[in-house]
Coordinates of C-alpha atoms in Angstrom, one line a residue:
X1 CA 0.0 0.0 0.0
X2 CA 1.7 3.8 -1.0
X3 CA -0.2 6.6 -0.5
X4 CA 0.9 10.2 -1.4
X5 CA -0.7 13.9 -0.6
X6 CA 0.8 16.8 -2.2
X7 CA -1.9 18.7 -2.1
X8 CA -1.6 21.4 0.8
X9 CA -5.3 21.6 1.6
X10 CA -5.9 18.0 1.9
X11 CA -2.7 17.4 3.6
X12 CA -3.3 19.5 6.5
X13 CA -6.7 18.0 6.5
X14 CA -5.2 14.4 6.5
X15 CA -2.9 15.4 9.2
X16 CA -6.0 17.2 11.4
X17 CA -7.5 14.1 11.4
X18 CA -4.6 11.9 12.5
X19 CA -3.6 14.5 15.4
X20 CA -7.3 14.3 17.0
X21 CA -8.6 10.8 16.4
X22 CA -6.9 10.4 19.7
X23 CA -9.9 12.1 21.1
X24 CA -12.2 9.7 20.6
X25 CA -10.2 6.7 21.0
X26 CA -6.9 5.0 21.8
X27 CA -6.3 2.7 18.7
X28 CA -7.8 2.5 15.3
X29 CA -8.6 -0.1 12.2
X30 CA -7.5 1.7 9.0
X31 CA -9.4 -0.2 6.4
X32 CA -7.5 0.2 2.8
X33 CA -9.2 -1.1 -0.5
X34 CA -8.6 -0.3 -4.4
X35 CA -11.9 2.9 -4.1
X36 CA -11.1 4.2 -0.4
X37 CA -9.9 4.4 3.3
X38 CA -12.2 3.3 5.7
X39 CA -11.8 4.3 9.7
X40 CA -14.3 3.6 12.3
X41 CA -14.0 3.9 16.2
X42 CA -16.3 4.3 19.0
X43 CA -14.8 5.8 22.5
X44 CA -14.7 3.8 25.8
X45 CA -17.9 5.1 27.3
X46 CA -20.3 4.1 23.8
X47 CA -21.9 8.0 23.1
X48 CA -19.5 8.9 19.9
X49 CA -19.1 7.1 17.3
X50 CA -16.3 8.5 14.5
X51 CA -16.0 7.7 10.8
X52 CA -13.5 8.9 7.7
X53 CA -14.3 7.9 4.5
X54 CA -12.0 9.2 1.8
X55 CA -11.9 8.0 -2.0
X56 CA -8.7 6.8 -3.6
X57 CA -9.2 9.7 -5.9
X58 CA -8.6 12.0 -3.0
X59 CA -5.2 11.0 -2.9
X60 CA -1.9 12.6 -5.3
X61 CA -0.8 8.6 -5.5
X62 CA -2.8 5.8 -4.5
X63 CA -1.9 1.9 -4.7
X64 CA -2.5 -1.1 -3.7
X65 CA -1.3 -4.7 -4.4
X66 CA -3.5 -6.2 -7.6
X67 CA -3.9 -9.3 -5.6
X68 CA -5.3 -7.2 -2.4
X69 CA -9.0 -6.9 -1.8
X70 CA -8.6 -4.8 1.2
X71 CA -6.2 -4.6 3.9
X72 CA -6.6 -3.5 7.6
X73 CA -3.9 -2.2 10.1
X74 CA -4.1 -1.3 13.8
X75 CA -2.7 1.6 15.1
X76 CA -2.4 3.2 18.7
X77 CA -4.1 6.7 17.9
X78 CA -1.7 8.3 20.5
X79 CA 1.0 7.9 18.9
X80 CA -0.1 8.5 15.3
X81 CA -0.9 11.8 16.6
X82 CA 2.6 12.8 18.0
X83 CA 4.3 11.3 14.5
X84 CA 1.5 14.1 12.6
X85 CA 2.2 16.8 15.2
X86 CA 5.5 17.1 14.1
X87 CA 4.4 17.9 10.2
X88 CA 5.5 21.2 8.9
X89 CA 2.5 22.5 7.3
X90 CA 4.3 22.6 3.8
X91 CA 5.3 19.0 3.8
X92 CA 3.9 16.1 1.5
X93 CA 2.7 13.3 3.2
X94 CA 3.7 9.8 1.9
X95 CA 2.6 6.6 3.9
X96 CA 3.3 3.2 2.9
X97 CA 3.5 -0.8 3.8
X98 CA 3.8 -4.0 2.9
X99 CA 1.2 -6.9 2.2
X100 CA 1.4 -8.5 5.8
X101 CA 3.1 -5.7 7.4
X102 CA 4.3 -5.1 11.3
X103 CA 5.3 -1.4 10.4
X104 CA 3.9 1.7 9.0
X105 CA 6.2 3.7 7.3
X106 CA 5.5 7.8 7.2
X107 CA 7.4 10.2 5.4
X108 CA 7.0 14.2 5.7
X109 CA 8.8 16.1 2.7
X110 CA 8.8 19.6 1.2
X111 CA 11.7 21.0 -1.6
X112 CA 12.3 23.5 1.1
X113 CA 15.9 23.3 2.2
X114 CA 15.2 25.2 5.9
X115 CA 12.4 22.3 6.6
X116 CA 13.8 18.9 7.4
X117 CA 12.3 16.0 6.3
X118 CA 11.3 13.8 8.6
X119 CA 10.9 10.1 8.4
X120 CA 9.0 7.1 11.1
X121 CA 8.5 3.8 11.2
X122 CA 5.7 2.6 13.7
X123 CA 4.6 -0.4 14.9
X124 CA 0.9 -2.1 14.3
X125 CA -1.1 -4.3 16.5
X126 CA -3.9 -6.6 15.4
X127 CA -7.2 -5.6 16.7
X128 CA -10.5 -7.2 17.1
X129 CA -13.0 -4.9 16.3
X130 CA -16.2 -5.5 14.7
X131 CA -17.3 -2.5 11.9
X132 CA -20.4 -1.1 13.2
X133 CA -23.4 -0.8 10.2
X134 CA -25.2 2.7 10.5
X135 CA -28.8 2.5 9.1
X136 CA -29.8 5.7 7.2
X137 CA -32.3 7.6 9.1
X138 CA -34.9 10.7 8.0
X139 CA -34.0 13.2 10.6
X140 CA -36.3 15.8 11.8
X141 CA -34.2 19.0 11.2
X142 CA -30.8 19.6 9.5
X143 CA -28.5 22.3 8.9
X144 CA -25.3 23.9 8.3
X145 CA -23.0 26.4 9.7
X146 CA -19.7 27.4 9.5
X147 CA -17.6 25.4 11.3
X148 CA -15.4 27.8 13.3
X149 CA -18.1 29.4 14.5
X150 CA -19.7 26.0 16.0
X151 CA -16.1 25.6 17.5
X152 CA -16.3 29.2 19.3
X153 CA -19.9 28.4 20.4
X154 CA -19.0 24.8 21.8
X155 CA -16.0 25.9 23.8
X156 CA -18.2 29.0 25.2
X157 CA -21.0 26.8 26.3
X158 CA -18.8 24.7 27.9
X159 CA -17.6 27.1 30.6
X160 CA -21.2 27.1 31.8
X161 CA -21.7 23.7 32.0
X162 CA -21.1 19.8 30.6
X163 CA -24.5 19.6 28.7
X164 CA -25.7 21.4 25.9
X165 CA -29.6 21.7 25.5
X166 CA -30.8 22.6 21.8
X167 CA -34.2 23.6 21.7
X168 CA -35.0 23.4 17.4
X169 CA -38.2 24.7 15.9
X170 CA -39.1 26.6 12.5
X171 CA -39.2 29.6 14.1
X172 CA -35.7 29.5 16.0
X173 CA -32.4 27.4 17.3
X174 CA -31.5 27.8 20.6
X175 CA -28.5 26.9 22.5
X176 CA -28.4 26.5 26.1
X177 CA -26.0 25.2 28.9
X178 CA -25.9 25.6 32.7
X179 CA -24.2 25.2 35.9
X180 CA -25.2 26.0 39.6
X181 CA -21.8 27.4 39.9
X182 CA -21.7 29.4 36.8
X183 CA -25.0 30.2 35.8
X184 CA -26.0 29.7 32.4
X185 CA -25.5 30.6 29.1
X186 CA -27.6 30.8 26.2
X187 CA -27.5 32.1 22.2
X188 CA -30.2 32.1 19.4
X189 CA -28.6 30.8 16.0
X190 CA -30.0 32.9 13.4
X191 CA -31.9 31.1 11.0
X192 CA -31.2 33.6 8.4
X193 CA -28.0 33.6 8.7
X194 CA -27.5 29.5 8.3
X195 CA -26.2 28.5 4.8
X196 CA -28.9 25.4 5.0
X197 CA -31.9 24.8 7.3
X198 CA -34.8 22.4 7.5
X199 CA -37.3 20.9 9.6
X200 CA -40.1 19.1 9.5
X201 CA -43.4 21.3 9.4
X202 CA -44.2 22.0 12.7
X203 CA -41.3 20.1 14.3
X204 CA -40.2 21.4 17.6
X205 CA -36.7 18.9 18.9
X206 CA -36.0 19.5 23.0
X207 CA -32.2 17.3 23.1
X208 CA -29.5 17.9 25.1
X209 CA -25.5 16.4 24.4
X210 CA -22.3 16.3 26.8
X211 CA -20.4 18.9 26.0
X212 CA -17.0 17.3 26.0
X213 CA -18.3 15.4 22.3
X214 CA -19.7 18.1 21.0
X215 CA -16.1 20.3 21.6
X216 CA -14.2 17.5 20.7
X217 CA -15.7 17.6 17.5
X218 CA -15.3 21.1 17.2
X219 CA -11.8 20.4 17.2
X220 CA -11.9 18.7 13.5
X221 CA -13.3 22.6 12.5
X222 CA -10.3 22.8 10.0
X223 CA -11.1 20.4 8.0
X224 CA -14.3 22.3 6.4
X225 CA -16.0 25.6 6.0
X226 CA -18.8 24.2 7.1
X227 CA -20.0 21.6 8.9
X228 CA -23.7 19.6 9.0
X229 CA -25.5 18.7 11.8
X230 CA -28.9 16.7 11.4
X231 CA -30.5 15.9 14.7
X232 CA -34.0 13.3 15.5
X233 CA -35.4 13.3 18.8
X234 CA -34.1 11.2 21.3
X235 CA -31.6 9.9 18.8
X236 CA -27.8 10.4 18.1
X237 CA -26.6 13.6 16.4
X238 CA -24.7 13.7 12.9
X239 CA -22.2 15.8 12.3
X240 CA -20.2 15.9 9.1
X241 CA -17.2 17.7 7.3
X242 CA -17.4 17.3 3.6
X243 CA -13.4 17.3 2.8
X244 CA -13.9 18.9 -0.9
X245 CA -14.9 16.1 -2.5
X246 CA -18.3 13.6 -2.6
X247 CA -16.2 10.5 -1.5
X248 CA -14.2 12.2 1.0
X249 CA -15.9 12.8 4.4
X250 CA -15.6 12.7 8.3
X251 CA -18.9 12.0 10.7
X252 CA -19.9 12.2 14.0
X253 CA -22.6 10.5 15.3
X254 CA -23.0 11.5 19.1
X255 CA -25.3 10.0 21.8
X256 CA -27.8 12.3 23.5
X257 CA -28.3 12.6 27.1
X258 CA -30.8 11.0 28.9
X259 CA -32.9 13.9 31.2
X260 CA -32.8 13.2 34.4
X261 CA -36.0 12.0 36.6
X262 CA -36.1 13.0 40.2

């Protein structure tokens, strides 16, 4: 297997995703076959659920063995994310490995003579993980925003609490989260304002989510403009970065919490 990025864009987005998969979990399948990469991973506690999808035809160079129908590695996540942290943002990414392999090898290069090039080998583990199928679902209302300014609302709503309450009608969105020590905090998404919005005629949602997710997807906000988030009542959350092309995505699917009964 060889792949190759020399595009800037998408290699900064490739490396975003590789420094913060960590945040959802502590080792990953990477799923390689002749159209695409294939990640899934759920953290510890079962609320997120994390998936990357990107085409072949994403890639600058893309191969794999003739006689390969797919091939799966393990990785430790930590670790991934210190050998991507160390990219210089003008570096090509180049990550290959053999048939049966025990290594990944990873290669950062640029033609720039004051950036080194930096080269790894890491070690894989074989891990027994099951891929998860994800039915399609009609949600109740969807919409898009630009995705740094989700990432400035999470990390403000979480100073005032661990859960974030949406409150979703045709009318209005409203975020809300609270604290007995700090009070609440609450803002009105304009609906004008939203590059997409839809809900179902006279849909109201009332859902609340921890907090910690939702910010730790916020994190991934450099990988898009935008980002989509199509909620259902009582059901997990979607949220998606389209990485510039139809085959190329990463999606969020986070649990929502259950209200509490005195």
């Amino acid at each position: 297997m060889l792949l190759k990025i020399s595009n800037p864009v998408r290699a900064e987005m490739f490396n975003t995703i590789f420094q913060n998969i960590k945040l959802f979990t502590d080792n990953i399948n990477i799923t390689f076959t002749p159209d695409q990469i294939d990640i899934q991973c759920i953290d510890a506690a079962h609320v997120a659920i994390l998936e990357v999808h990107i085409g072949s035809t994403w890639f600058d160079k893309y191969e794999l063995s003739d006689n390969i129908e797919s091939l799966v590695i393990g990785a430790n996540a930590n670790l991934m994310g210190k050998i991507f942290g160390t990219r210089d943002k003008i570096q090509d990414i180049t990550v290959e490995c053999g048939d049966d392999p025990d290594t990944l090898s990873m290669r950062f290069t640029s033609g720039d003579k004051n950036v080194y090039d930096k080269m790894f080998e890491m070690p894989l583990m074989d891990l027994d993980v099951d891929m998860m199928e994800i039915p399609d679902m009609e949600y109740e209302a969807e919409f898009s925003m630009p995705s740094q300014i989700y990432a400035s609302l999470m990390s403000q709503l979480k100073l005032f609490g661990e859960t974030m309450d949406i409150d979703c009608s045709e009318d209005k969105i409203m975020l809300h989260s609270s604290s007995i020590e700090t009070g609440k905090m609450s803002t009105e998404i304009s609906i004008d304002d939203l590059n997409e919005f839809s809900i179902d005629e006279g849909g109201e949602l009332n859902i609340s989510y921890n907090l910690s997710y939702m910010c730790n997807v916020a994190n991934f906000h450099k990988l898009s403009n935008d980002i989509e988030l199509k909620f259902k009542q009582d059901y997990p959350v979607q949220l998606k970065y389209n990485l510039g092309s139809p085959d190329a995505n990463v999606i969020f699917y986070i649990a929502p919490k259950l209200n509490d009964i005195d």
